[in-house]
Coordinates of C-alpha atoms and ligand atoms in Angstrom, one line a residue:
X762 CA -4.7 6.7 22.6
X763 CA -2.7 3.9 24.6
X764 CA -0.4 2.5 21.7
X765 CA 2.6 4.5 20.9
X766 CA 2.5 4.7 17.7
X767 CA 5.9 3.4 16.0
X768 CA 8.2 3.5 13.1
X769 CA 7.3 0.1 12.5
X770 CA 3.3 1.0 12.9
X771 CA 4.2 3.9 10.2
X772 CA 6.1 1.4 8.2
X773 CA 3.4 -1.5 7.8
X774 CA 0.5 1.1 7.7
X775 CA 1.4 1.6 3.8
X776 CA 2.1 -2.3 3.6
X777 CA -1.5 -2.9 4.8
X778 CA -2.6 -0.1 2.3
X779 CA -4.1 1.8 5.3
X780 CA -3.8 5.3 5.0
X781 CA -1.7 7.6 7.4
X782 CA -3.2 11.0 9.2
X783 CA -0.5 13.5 10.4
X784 CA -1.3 16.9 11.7
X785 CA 0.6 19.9 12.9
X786 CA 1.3 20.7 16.5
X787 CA 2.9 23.6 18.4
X788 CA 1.8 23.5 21.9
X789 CA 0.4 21.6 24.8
X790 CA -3.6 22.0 23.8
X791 CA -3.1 21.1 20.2
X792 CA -0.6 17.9 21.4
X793 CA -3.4 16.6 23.5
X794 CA -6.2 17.5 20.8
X795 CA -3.7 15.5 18.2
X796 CA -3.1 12.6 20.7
X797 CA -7.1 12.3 21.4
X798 CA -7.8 12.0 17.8
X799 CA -6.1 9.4 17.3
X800 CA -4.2 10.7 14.5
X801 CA -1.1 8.4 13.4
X802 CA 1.7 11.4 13.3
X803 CA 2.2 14.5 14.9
X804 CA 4.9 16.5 13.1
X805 CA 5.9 19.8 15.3
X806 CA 6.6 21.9 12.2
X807 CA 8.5 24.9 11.4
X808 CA 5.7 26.7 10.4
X809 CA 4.8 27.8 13.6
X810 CA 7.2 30.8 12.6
X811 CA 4.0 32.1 10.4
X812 CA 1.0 30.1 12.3
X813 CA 2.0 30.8 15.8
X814 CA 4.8 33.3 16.0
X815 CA 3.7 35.4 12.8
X816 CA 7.0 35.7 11.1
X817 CA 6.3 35.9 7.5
X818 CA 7.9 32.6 6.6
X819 CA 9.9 29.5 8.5
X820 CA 13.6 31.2 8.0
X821 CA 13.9 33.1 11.5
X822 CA 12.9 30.0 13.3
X823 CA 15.2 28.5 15.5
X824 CA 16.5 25.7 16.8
X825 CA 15.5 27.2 20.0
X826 CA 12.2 28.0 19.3
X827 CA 11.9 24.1 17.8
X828 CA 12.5 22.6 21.2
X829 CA 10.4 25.0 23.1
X830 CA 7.3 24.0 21.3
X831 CA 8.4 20.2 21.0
X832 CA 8.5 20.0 24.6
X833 CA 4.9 21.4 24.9
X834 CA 3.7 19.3 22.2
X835 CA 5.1 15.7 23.4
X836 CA 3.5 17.1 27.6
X837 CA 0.0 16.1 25.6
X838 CA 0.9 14.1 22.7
X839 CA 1.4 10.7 24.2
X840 CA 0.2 7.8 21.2
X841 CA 0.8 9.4 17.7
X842 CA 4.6 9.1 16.7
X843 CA 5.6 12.8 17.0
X844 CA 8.6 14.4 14.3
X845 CA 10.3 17.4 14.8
X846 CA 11.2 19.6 12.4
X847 CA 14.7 20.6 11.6
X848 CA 14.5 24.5 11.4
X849 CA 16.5 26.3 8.2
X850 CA 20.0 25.9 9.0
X851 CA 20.5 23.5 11.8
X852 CA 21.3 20.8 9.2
X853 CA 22.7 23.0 6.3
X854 CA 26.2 23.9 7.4
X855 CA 27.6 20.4 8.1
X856 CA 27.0 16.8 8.6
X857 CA 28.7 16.8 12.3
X858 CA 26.3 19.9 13.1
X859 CA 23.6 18.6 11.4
X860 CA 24.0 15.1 13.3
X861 CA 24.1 17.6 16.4
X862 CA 21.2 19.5 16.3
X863 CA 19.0 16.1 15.2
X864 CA 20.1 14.6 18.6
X865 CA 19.3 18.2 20.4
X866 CA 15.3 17.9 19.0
X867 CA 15.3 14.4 20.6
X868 CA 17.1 14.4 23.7
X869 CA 16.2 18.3 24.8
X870 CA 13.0 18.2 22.7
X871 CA 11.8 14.9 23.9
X872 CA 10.4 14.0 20.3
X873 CA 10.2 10.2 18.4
X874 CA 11.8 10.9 14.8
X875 CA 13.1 14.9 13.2
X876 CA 11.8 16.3 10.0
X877 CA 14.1 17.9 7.5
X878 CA 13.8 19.0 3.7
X879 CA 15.8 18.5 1.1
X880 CA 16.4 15.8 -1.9
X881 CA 19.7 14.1 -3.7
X882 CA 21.9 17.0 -2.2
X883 CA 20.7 15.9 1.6
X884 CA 21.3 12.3 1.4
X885 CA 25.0 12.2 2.8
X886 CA 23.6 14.3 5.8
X887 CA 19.8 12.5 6.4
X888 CA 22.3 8.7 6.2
X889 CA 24.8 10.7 8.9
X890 CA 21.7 11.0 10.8
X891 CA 20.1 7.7 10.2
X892 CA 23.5 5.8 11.1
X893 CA 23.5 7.8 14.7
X894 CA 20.2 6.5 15.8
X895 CA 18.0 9.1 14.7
X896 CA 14.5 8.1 12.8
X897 CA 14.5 10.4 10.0
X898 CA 11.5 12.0 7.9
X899 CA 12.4 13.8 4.2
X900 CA 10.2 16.5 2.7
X901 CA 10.5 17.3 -0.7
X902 CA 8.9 19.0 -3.6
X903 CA 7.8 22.4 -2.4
X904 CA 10.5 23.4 0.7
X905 CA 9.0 25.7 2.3
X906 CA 12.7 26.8 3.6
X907 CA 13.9 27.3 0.3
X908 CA 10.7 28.3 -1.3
X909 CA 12.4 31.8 -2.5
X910 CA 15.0 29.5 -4.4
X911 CA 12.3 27.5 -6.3
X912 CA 10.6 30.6 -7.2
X913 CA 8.2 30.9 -4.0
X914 CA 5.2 28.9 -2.8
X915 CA 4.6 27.3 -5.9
X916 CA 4.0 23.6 -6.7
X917 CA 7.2 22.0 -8.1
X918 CA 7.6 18.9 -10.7
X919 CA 6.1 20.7 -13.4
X920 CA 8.1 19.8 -16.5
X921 CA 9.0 15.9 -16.8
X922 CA 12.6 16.7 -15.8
X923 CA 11.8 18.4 -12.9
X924 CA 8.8 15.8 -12.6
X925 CA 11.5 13.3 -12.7
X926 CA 14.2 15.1 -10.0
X927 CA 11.1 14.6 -7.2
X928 CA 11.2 11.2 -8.5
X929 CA 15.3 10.7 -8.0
X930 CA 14.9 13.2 -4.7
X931 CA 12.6 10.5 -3.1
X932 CA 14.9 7.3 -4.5
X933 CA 17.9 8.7 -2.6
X934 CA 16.2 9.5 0.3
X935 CA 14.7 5.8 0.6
X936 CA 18.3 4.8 0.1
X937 CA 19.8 6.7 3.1
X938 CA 17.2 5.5 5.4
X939 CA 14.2 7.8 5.9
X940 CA 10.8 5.6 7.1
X941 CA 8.9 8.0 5.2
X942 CA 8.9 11.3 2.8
X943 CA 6.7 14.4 3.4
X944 CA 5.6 15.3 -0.4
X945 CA 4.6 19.0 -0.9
X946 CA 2.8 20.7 -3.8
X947 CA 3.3 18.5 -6.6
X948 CA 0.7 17.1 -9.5
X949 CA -1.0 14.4 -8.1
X950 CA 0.0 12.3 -10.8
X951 CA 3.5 12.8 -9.8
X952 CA 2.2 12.1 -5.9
X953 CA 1.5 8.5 -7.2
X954 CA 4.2 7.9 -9.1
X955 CA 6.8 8.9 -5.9
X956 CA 4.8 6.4 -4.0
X957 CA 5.0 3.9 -6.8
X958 CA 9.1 4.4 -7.0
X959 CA 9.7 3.8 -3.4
X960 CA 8.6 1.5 -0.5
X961 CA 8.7 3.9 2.1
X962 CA 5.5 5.9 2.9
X963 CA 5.1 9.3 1.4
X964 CA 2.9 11.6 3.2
X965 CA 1.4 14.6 0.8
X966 CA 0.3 17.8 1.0
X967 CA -0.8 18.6 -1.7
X968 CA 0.7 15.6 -3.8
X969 CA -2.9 14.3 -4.8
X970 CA -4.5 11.2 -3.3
X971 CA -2.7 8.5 -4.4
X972 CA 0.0 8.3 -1.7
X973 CA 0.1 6.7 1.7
X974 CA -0.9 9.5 4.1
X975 CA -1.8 13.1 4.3
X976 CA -0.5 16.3 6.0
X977 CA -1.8 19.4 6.7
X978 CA -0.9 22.3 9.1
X979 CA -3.6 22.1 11.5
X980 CA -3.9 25.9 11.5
X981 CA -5.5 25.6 7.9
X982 CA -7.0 23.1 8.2
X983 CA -9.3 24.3 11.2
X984 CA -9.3 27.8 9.7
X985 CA -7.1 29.5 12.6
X986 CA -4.8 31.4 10.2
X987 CA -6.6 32.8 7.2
X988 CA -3.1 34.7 6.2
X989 CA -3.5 33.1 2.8
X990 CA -5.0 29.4 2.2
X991 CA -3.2 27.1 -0.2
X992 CA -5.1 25.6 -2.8
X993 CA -4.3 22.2 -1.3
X994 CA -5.8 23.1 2.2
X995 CA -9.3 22.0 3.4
X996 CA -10.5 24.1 6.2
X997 CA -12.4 21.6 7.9
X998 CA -13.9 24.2 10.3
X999 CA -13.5 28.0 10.4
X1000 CA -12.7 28.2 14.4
X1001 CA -11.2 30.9 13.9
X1002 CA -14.7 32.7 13.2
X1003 CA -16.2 30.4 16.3
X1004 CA -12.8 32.2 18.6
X1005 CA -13.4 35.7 17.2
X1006 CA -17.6 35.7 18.2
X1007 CA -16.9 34.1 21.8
X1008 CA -14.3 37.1 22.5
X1009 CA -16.7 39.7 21.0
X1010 CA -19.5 38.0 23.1
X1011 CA -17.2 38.0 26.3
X1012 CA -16.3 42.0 25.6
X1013 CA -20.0 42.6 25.6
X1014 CA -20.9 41.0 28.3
X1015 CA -18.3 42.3 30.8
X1016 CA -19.2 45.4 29.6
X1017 CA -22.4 45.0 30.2
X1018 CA -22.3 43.2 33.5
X1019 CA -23.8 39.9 32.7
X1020 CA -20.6 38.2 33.4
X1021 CA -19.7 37.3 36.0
X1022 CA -23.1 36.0 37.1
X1023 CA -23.7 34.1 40.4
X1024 CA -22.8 30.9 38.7
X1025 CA -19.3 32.5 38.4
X1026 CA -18.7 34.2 41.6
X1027 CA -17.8 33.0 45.0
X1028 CA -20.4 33.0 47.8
X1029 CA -19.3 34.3 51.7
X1030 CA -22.0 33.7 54.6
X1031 CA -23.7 36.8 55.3
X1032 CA -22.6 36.4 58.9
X1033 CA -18.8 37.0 57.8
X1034 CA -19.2 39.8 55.3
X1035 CA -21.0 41.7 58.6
X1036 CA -18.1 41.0 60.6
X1037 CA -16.2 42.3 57.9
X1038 CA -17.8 45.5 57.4
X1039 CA -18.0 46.0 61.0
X1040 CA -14.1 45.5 61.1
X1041 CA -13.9 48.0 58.4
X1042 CA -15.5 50.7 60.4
X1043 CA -13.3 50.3 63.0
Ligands
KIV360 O1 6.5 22.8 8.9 C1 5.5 22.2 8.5 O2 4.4 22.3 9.0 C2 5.7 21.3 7.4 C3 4.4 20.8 6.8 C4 4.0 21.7 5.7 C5 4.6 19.4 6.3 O3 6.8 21.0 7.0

């Protein structure tokens, strides 16, 4: 891709009615992979604590850890606008440190916008944010950090008051400035109704299709990390199956001796490996 894609791009995407791609990224490979598909968005998520560092949720992921991968991802990533993702407490504890952190992602990090979750209660913090320069994406409904609070990995807005919070949750964020909200495991009927109450695209996952873009952690979707499989997630090929045979094929054939063949090895003239034997005899 040769266009960087922008805020702007992400803005009048949904005002064209064309729908947005994101994917997950953690390292180098997966950047470039990302950047050659052309997808619009490339969101370095916090779930590489289970998908690449097999914690057993995002919690213990750092801040760290965050800019590590970022770096690795944006070496590839060139076009798609790429967001990183705020890890559990970074932006939690206050708005100076949140502020902090945000600027960390990007200037250490090297990324275009930053990721956090939270609804109504995160506005002060996402405007703080917003006002210092920083592009900034919300996530709500399911939050993956505080998934123990709302009862674990479940999907959220099921009662019309609850229904209704996602609703407020996405109103607020539009007011302190996000350019777009990550939706996560909600009725699809609620998905549309979030993107009908705000202006700003909201990307789902798992919010039905009636929004203005799509996510999905590129570890499900390309059935890398079979762990457990939301019912949202597609697995659009099971590499993981593809990775497991080449290795198993690989195993057999060093043990076997069919690899390396001569295709694989390097050649010396005959004339030098005589000189070196007879050096070795020496
Ligand atoms: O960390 C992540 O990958 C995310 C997606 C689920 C949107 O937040």
């Amino acid at each position: 891709m040769s266009n960087k894609v922008t805020i702007l791009d992400i803005q009048q995407a949904r005002a064209e009615g064309r729908k947005l791609a994101m994917v997950t990224a953690y390292d180098y490979p997966f950047g470039l992979l990302a950047d050659q598909a052309e997808v619009d968005m490339v969101l370095v998520g916090d779930s590489l604590g289970m998908v690449v560092m097999g914690l057993d949720g995002t919690v213990e992921v750092t801040m760290e850890d965050m800019i590590h991968h970022i770096k690795a991802v944006m070496r590839g990533c060139k076009g798609p606008l790429v967001i990183g993702d705020m890890p559990f407490m970074s932006y939690n504890t206050s708005i100076r440190e949140a502020i902090h952190n945000a600027g960390r992602l990007m200037k250490e990090g090297g990324c275009d916008a930053i990721k956090l979750e939270g609804g109504v209660d995160f506005a002060p913090t996402i405007e703080a944010i917003v006002k210092a320069g920083i592009p900034v994406q919300g996530h709500i409904g399911l939050t993956p950090q505080t998934a123990s609070a709302l009862g674990g990995f479940k999907m959220q807005g099921k009662d019309a008051a609850a229904a209704k919070q996602i609703i407020d949750d996405a109103r607020s964020l539009q007011k302190a400035g996000v350019f777009s909200i990550v939706l996560e495991a909600v009725p699809a009927p609620l998905g549309k109704l979030v993107s009908e109450a705000v202006e700003v695209p909201i990307i789902g996952i798992g919010a039905g299709p009636d929004v203005d873009g799509q996510v999905l952690v590129t570890h499900d979707m390309l059935g890398l990390f079979d762990k457990f499989v939301p019912k949202f997630v597609k697995q659009f090929t099971q590499i993981r199956t593809i990775i497991l045979d080449a290795m198993k094929a690989y195993k057999k054939e060093v043990q076997e001796v069919t690899f390396p063949g001569p295709e694989h090895s390097f050649k010396m003239p005959a004339e030098t490996l005589a000189q070196l034997k007879a050096m070795m005899d020496d």
